[in-house]
Amino acid sequence: MHDNCTGVNCPVDATLDMIGGKYKALILWHLIDRTLRFGELRKLIPQATPKMLTQQLRELEEDNLIIRTVYPVVPPKVEYRLSELGTSIQPILEAMYKWGADYLSQNGISVSCSMKFPG
């Protein structure tokens, strides 16, 4: 018998709500162990339009997964880095990467994306 798993009381649903956006996992992945500016993220995730990337970054910031720092210089300098909460999601992202890589490999498809597994 399965429990009805809907709403934010479901752990999987809560996780997917926070990282399930079109480019959220990629953004979080690229911010592991480093701080990046918007332009650097654009280069790493070229398939995301600037508008979509901005929206995803705002949502990640609202969910306290990333920290946005604005420096008072001209032109404005904005940097993004993982928060403590964002860093805690790294094992989930690594598990997703490994599972996806195994799936692709089993189906004769090579990995070809901007995500590179550390190590």
N, CA and C atoms as an extended XYZ file, in Angstrom:
357
Properties=species:S:1:pos:R:3:atomname:S:1:resname:S:1:resid:I:1 pbc="F F F"
N         0.847       -1.175        0.000 N   MET     1
C         0.000        0.000        0.000 CA  MET     1
C         0.893        1.239        0.000 C   MET     1
N         0.625        2.187       -0.901 N   HIS     2
C         1.408        3.415       -1.008 CA  HIS     2
C         0.648        4.580       -0.401 C   HIS     2
N         1.389        5.410        0.333 N   ASP     3
C         0.787        6.626        0.865 CA  ASP     3
C         0.583        7.616       -0.271 C   ASP     3
N        -0.423        8.457       -0.132 N   ASN     4
C        -0.633        9.526       -1.098 CA  ASN     4
C         0.484       10.537       -0.908 C   ASN     4
N         1.299       10.740       -1.940 N   CYS     5
C         2.498       11.580       -1.814 CA  CYS     5
C         2.306       12.862       -2.617 C   CYS     5
N         1.639       13.819       -2.021 N   THR     6
C         1.426       15.093       -2.691 CA  THR     6
C         1.766       16.233       -1.752 C   THR     6
N         2.089       17.373       -2.347 N   GLY     7
C         2.356       18.563       -1.558 CA  GLY     7
C         3.746       18.567       -0.952 C   GLY     7
N         4.055       19.611       -0.194 N   VAL     8
C         5.387       19.785        0.365 CA  VAL     8
C         5.662       18.858        1.530 C   VAL     8
N         4.673       18.067        1.971 N   ASN     9
C         4.921       17.109        3.035 CA  ASN     9
C         5.586       15.846        2.518 C   ASN     9
N         5.709       15.726        1.228 N   CYS    10
C         6.383       14.581        0.622 CA  CYS    10
C         7.854       14.944        0.416 C   CYS    10
N         8.783       14.180        0.994 N   PRO    11
C        10.199       14.509        0.862 CA  PRO    11
C        10.687       14.580       -0.588 C   PRO    11
N        10.273       13.648       -1.429 N   VAL    12
C        10.727       13.657       -2.824 CA  VAL    12
C        10.145       14.858       -3.560 C   VAL    12
N         8.880       15.141       -3.317 N   ASP    13
C         8.233       16.281       -3.950 CA  ASP    13
C         8.898       17.590       -3.520 C   ASP    13
N         9.232       17.687       -2.239 N   ALA    14
C         9.891       18.895       -1.736 CA  ALA    14
C        11.249       19.087       -2.403 C   ALA    14
N        12.003       17.995       -2.560 N   THR    15
C        13.315       18.064       -3.204 CA  THR    15
C        13.177       18.462       -4.662 C   THR    15
N        12.275       17.809       -5.379 N   LEU    16
C        12.081       18.126       -6.795 CA  LEU    16
C        11.578       19.545       -6.987 C   LEU    16
N        10.784       20.037       -6.066 N   ASP    17
C        10.288       21.404       -6.157 CA  ASP    17
C        11.448       22.401       -6.098 C   ASP    17
N        12.464       22.082       -5.315 N   MET    18
C        13.602       22.998       -5.147 CA  MET    18
C        14.640       22.869       -6.258 C   MET    18
N        14.877       21.658       -6.770 N   ILE    19
C        15.952       21.479       -7.752 CA  ILE    19
C        15.449       21.022       -9.109 C   ILE    19
N        14.123       20.906       -9.269 N   GLY    20
C        13.568       20.334      -10.479 CA  GLY    20
C        13.339       21.306      -11.625 C   GLY    20
N        13.752       22.546      -11.491 N   GLY    21
C        13.606       23.495      -12.586 CA  GLY    21
C        14.459       23.086      -13.777 C   GLY    21
N        14.167       23.636      -14.918 N   LYS    22
C        14.821       23.222      -16.154 CA  LYS    22
C        16.348       23.239      -16.080 C   LYS    22
N        16.936       24.226      -15.418 N   TYR    23
C        18.406       24.316      -15.356 CA  TYR    23
C        18.950       24.369      -13.933 C   TYR    23
N        18.095       24.162      -12.945 N   LYS    24
C        18.533       24.304      -11.552 CA  LYS    24
C        19.640       23.322      -11.180 C   LYS    24
N        19.487       22.063      -11.553 N   ALA    25
C        20.513       21.073      -11.199 CA  ALA    25
C        21.847       21.425      -11.854 C   ALA    25
N        21.796       21.887      -13.105 N   LEU    26
C        23.030       22.297      -13.783 CA  LEU    26
C        23.683       23.487      -13.095 C   LEU    26
N        22.885       24.457      -12.718 N   ILE    27
C        23.413       25.638      -12.023 CA  ILE    27
C        24.080       25.204      -10.717 C   ILE    27
N        23.375       24.402       -9.930 N   LEU    28
C        23.920       23.944       -8.658 CA  LEU    28
C        25.201       23.151       -8.877 C   LEU    28
N        25.200       22.283       -9.894 N   TRP    29
C        26.376       21.465      -10.200 CA  TRP    29
C        27.594       22.347      -10.483 C   TRP    29
N        27.401       23.354      -11.297 N   HIS    30
C        28.526       24.223      -11.676 CA  HIS    30
C        29.017       25.096      -10.513 C   HIS    30
N        28.180       25.271       -9.502 N   LEU    31
C        28.585       26.077       -8.361 CA  LEU    31
C        29.242       25.248       -7.245 C   LEU    31
N        29.341       23.943       -7.433 N   ILE    32
C        30.017       23.107       -6.434 CA  ILE    32
C        31.474       23.553       -6.344 C   ILE    32
N        31.875       23.933       -5.158 N   ASP    33
C        33.267       24.318       -4.858 CA  ASP    33
C        33.771       25.545       -5.608 C   ASP    33
N        32.871       26.363       -6.162 N   ARG    34
C        33.349       27.594       -6.799 CA  ARG    34
C        32.246       28.642       -6.862 C   ARG    34
N        32.700       29.874       -7.060 N   THR    35
C        31.815       31.027       -7.209 CA  THR    35
C        31.883       31.451       -8.670 C   THR    35
N        30.722       31.725       -9.262 N   LEU    36
C        30.680       32.108      -10.669 CA  LEU    36
C        29.841       33.357      -10.870 C   LEU    36
N        30.189       34.094      -11.915 N   ARG    37
C        29.394       35.250      -12.321 CA  ARG    37
C        28.373       34.797      -13.353 C   ARG    37
N        27.391       35.664      -13.618 N   PHE    38
C        26.317       35.336      -14.545 CA  PHE    38
C        26.868       34.937      -15.913 C   PHE    38
N        27.813       35.712      -16.443 N   GLY    39
C        28.381       35.422      -17.762 CA  GLY    39
C        29.066       34.072      -17.824 C   GLY    39
N        29.703       33.676      -16.721 N   GLU    40
C        30.359       32.368      -16.674 CA  GLU    40
C        29.319       31.253      -16.690 C   GLU    40
N        28.225       31.448      -15.961 N   LEU    41
C        27.146       30.458      -15.984 CA  LEU    41
C        26.518       30.366      -17.373 C   LEU    41
N        26.373       31.497      -18.047 N   ARG    42
C        25.825       31.514      -19.414 CA  ARG    42
C        26.684       30.670      -20.353 C   ARG    42
N        28.001       30.778      -20.212 N   LYS    43
C        28.902       29.997      -21.067 CA  LYS    43
C        28.813       28.513      -20.757 C   LYS    43
N        28.623       28.176      -19.493 N   LEU    44
C        28.542       26.777      -19.084 CA  LEU    44
C        27.193       26.146      -19.418 C   LEU    44
N        26.155       26.985      -19.500 N   ILE    45
C        24.805       26.497      -19.785 CA  ILE    45
C        24.243       27.299      -20.956 C   ILE    45
N        24.829       27.150      -22.140 N   PRO    46
C        24.432       27.983      -23.284 CA  PRO    46
C        23.003       27.747      -23.768 C   PRO    46
N        22.439       26.588      -23.454 N   GLN    47
C        21.074       26.301      -23.901 CA  GLN    47
C        20.028       27.113      -23.140 C   GLN    47
N        20.415       27.705      -22.012 N   ALA    48
C        19.494       28.526      -21.224 CA  ALA    48
C        19.519       29.956      -21.747 C   ALA    48
N        18.353       30.503      -22.003 N   THR    49
C        18.288       31.905      -22.393 CA  THR    49
C        18.645       32.751      -21.173 C   THR    49
N        19.125       33.974      -21.376 N   PRO    50
C        19.424       34.831      -20.218 CA  PRO    50
C        18.223       34.992      -19.287 C   PRO    50
N        17.032       35.136      -19.862 N   LYS    51
C        15.822       35.302      -19.061 CA  LYS    51
C        15.558       34.061      -18.204 C   LYS    51
N        15.684       32.873      -18.809 N   MET    52
C        15.440       31.623      -18.089 CA  MET    52
C        16.494       31.409      -17.003 C   MET    52
N        17.761       31.700      -17.331 N   LEU    53
C        18.832       31.552      -16.358 CA  LEU    53
C        18.604       32.479      -15.163 C   LEU    53
N        18.221       33.718      -15.435 N   THR    54
C        17.926       34.686      -14.373 CA  THR    54
C        16.790       34.181      -13.495 C   THR    54
N        15.739       33.660      -14.113 N   GLN    55
C        14.588       33.152      -13.358 CA  GLN    55
C        14.999       31.985      -12.461 C   GLN    55
N        15.772       31.061      -13.011 N   GLN    56
C        16.199       29.899      -12.237 CA  GLN    56
C        17.112       30.321      -11.075 C   GLN    56
N        18.007       31.271      -11.326 N   LEU    57
C        18.885       31.777      -10.271 CA  LEU    57
C        18.071       32.439       -9.160 C   LEU    57
N        17.065       33.219       -9.532 N   ARG    58
C        16.208       33.880       -8.528 CA  ARG    58
C        15.488       32.858       -7.658 C   ARG    58
N        14.970       31.807       -8.298 N   GLU    59
C        14.259       30.769       -7.549 CA  GLU    59
C        15.202       30.029       -6.604 C   GLU    59
N        16.409       29.729       -7.074 N   LEU    60
C        17.397       29.068       -6.218 CA  LEU    60
C        17.780       29.952       -5.033 C   LEU    60
N        17.862       31.257       -5.278 N   GLU    61
C        18.175       32.193       -4.207 CA  GLU    61
C        17.013       32.271       -3.211 C   GLU    61
N        15.778       32.327       -3.720 N   GLU    62
C        14.595       32.372       -2.856 CA  GLU    62
C        14.500       31.127       -1.975 C   GLU    62
N        14.938       29.989       -2.521 N   ASP    63
C        14.910       28.731       -1.770 CA  ASP    63
C        16.160       28.547       -0.904 C   ASP    63
N        17.000       29.577       -0.847 N   ASN    64
C        18.213       29.575       -0.018 CA  ASN    64
C        19.227       28.497       -0.404 C   ASN    64
N        19.238       28.116       -1.679 N   LEU    65
C        20.224       27.144       -2.162 CA  LEU    65
C        21.491       27.834       -2.658 C   LEU    65
N        21.357       29.080       -3.105 N   ILE    66
C        22.522       29.844       -3.555 CA  ILE    66
C        22.526       31.211       -2.883 C   ILE    66
N        23.709       31.805       -2.869 N   ILE    67
C        23.876       33.155       -2.330 CA  ILE    67
C        24.325       34.052       -3.473 C   ILE    67
N        23.611       35.145       -3.645 N   ARG    68
C        23.913       36.132       -4.686 CA  ARG    68
C        24.576       37.323       -4.006 C   ARG    68
N        25.779       37.665       -4.470 N   THR    69
C        26.505       38.804       -3.910 CA  THR    69
C        26.676       39.863       -4.985 C   THR    69
N        26.216       41.072       -4.693 N   VAL    70
C        26.341       42.202       -5.628 CA  VAL    70
C        27.415       43.130       -5.090 C   VAL    70
N        28.402       43.434       -5.926 N   TYR    71
C        29.473       44.352       -5.538 CA  TYR    71
C        29.170       45.739       -6.097 C   TYR    71
N        29.314       46.776       -5.281 N   PRO    72
C        28.984       48.147       -5.706 CA  PRO    72
C        30.075       48.756       -6.590 C   PRO    72
N        30.198       48.222       -7.776 N   VAL    73
C        31.167       48.736       -8.744 CA  VAL    73
C        30.436       49.007      -10.054 C   VAL    73
N        31.088       49.746      -10.936 N   VAL    74
C        30.522       50.028      -12.260 CA  VAL    74
C        31.447       49.409      -13.306 C   VAL    74
N        30.937       48.529      -14.177 N   PRO    75
C        29.574       47.967      -14.171 CA  PRO    75
C        29.373       47.026      -12.978 C   PRO    75
N        28.109       46.769      -12.617 N   PRO    76
C        27.836       45.931      -11.451 CA  PRO    76
C        28.476       44.544      -11.591 C   PRO    76
N        28.994       44.039      -10.498 N   LYS    77
C        29.577       42.700      -10.456 CA  LYS    77
C        28.700       41.856       -9.538 C   LYS    77
N        28.183       40.742      -10.063 N   VAL    78
C        27.312       39.853       -9.298 CA  VAL    78
C        27.912       38.456       -9.335 C   VAL    78
N        28.021       37.852       -8.170 N   GLU    79
C        28.558       36.497       -8.082 CA  GLU    79
C        27.551       35.585       -7.394 C   GLU    79
N        27.607       34.307       -7.771 N   TYR    80
C        26.726       33.296       -7.201 CA  TYR    80
C        27.574       32.181       -6.616 C   TYR    80
N        27.155       31.693       -5.454 N   ARG    81
C        27.822       30.550       -4.834 CA  ARG    81
C        26.786       29.748       -4.067 C   ARG    81
N        27.121       28.514       -3.764 N   LEU    82
C        26.208       27.679       -3.008 CA  LEU    82
C        26.143       28.144       -1.558 C   LEU    82
N        24.961       28.085       -0.994 N   SER    83
C        24.784       28.314        0.438 CA  SER    83
C        25.127       26.992        1.144 C   SER    83
N        25.054       26.994        2.450 N   GLU    84
C        25.268       25.747        3.191 CA  GLU    84
C        24.212       24.715        2.790 C   GLU    84
N        22.971       25.167        2.642 N   LEU    85
C        21.901       24.273        2.202 CA  LEU    85
C        22.180       23.753        0.796 C   LEU    85
N        22.633       24.638       -0.089 N   GLY    86
C        22.958       24.229       -1.453 CA  GLY    86
C        24.085       23.217       -1.497 C   GLY    86
N        25.085       23.407       -0.653 N   THR    87
C        26.202       22.465       -0.592 CA  THR    87
C        25.727       21.095       -0.131 C   THR    87
N        24.736       21.065        0.736 N   SER    88
C        24.237       19.789        1.265 CA  SER    88
C        23.552       18.941        0.201 C   SER    88
N        23.238       19.518       -0.942 N   ILE    89
C        22.549       18.781       -2.003 CA  ILE    89
C        23.526       18.086       -2.964 C   ILE    89
N        24.820       18.335       -2.795 N   GLN    90
C        25.836       17.755       -3.676 CA  GLN    90
C        25.724       16.236       -3.811 C   GLN    90
N        25.556       15.468       -2.725 N   PRO    91
C        25.449       14.012       -2.894 CA  PRO    91
C        24.268       13.587       -3.766 C   PRO    91
N        23.180       14.341       -3.706 N   ILE    92
C        22.014       14.033       -4.537 CA  ILE    92
C        22.349       14.269       -6.004 C   ILE    92
N        22.999       15.386       -6.298 N   LEU    93
C        23.391       15.696       -7.674 CA  LEU    93
C        24.370       14.659       -8.209 C   LEU    93
N        25.321       14.238       -7.373 N   GLU    94
C        26.289       13.228       -7.803 CA  GLU    94
C        25.600       11.896       -8.081 C   GLU    94
N        24.632       11.522       -7.237 N   ALA    95
C        23.882       10.283       -7.458 CA  ALA    95
C        23.081       10.366       -8.759 C   ALA    95
N        22.478       11.532       -9.032 N   MET    96
C        21.727       11.718      -10.276 CA  MET    96
C        22.658       11.591      -11.483 C   MET    96
N        23.849       12.184      -11.379 N   TYR    97
C        24.822       12.112      -12.464 CA  TYR    97
C        25.221       10.653      -12.729 C   TYR    97
N        25.569        9.938      -11.661 N   LYS    98
C        26.007        8.545      -11.814 CA  LYS    98
C        24.904        7.684      -12.414 C   LYS    98
N        23.684        7.848      -11.916 N   TRP    99
C        22.568        7.068      -12.433 CA  TRP    99
C        22.338        7.373      -13.910 C   TRP    99
N        22.332        8.652      -14.252 N   GLY   100
C        22.124        9.055      -15.648 CA  GLY   100
C        23.236        8.578      -16.561 C   GLY   100
N        24.483        8.647      -16.099 N   ALA   101
C        25.615        8.187      -16.897 CA  ALA   101
C        25.521        6.688      -17.138 C   ALA   101
N        25.150        5.937      -16.101 N   ASP   102
C        24.982        4.480      -16.259 CA  ASP   102
C        23.864        4.173      -17.245 C   ASP   102
N        22.759        4.884      -17.120 N   TYR   103
C        21.623        4.677      -18.026 CA  TYR   103
C        22.030        4.944      -19.472 C   TYR   103
N        22.697        6.078      -19.699 N   LEU   104
C        23.133        6.413      -21.057 CA  LEU   104
C        24.096        5.354      -21.588 C   LEU   104
N        25.039        4.946      -20.756 N   SER   105
C        26.027        3.945      -21.161 CA  SER   105
C        25.358        2.625      -21.544 C   SER   105
N        24.396        2.191      -20.749 N   GLN   106
C        23.684        0.943      -21.024 CA  GLN   106
C        22.894        1.007      -22.327 C   GLN   106
N        22.587        2.208      -22.753 N   ASN   107
C        21.831        2.390      -23.995 CA  ASN   107
C        22.722        2.861      -25.141 C   ASN   107
N        24.043        2.727      -24.960 N   GLY   108
C        24.992        3.050      -26.018 CA  GLY   108
C        25.103        4.522      -26.346 C   GLY   108
N        24.794        5.372      -25.378 N   ILE   109
C        24.835        6.824      -25.594 CA  ILE   109
C        25.968        7.394      -24.744 C   ILE   109
N        26.821        8.202      -25.359 N   SER   110
C        27.917        8.793      -24.597 CA  SER   110
C        27.464       10.089      -23.923 C   SER   110
N        28.058       10.357      -22.778 N   VAL   111
C        27.755       11.579      -22.029 CA  VAL   111
C        28.352       12.760      -22.778 C   VAL   111
N        27.543       13.752      -23.058 N   SER   112
C        28.043       14.951      -23.739 CA  SER   112
C        27.275       16.172      -23.239 C   SER   112
N        27.686       16.648      -22.074 N   CYS   113
C        27.066       17.846      -21.520 CA  CYS   113
C        28.121       18.605      -20.730 C   CYS   113
N        27.728       19.740      -20.184 N   SER   114
C        28.684       20.572      -19.466 CA  SER   114
C        28.986       20.053      -18.064 C   SER   114
N        28.248       19.048      -17.619 N   MET   115
C        28.505       18.473      -16.300 CA  MET   115
C        29.666       17.490      -16.407 C   MET   115
N        30.676       17.700      -15.623 N   LYS   116
C        31.807       16.783      -15.554 CA  LYS   116
C        31.921       16.305      -14.124 C   LYS   116
N        32.003       14.979      -13.934 N   PHE   117
C        32.070       14.442      -12.599 CA  PHE   117
C        33.435       14.702      -11.989 C   PHE   117
N        33.469       15.254      -10.775 N   PRO   118
C        34.766       15.554      -10.162 CA  PRO   118
C        35.555       14.277       -9.879 C   PRO   118
N        36.869       14.400      -10.002 N   GLY   119
C        37.736       13.291       -9.675 CA  GLY   119
C        38.090       12.463      -10.777 C   GLY   119
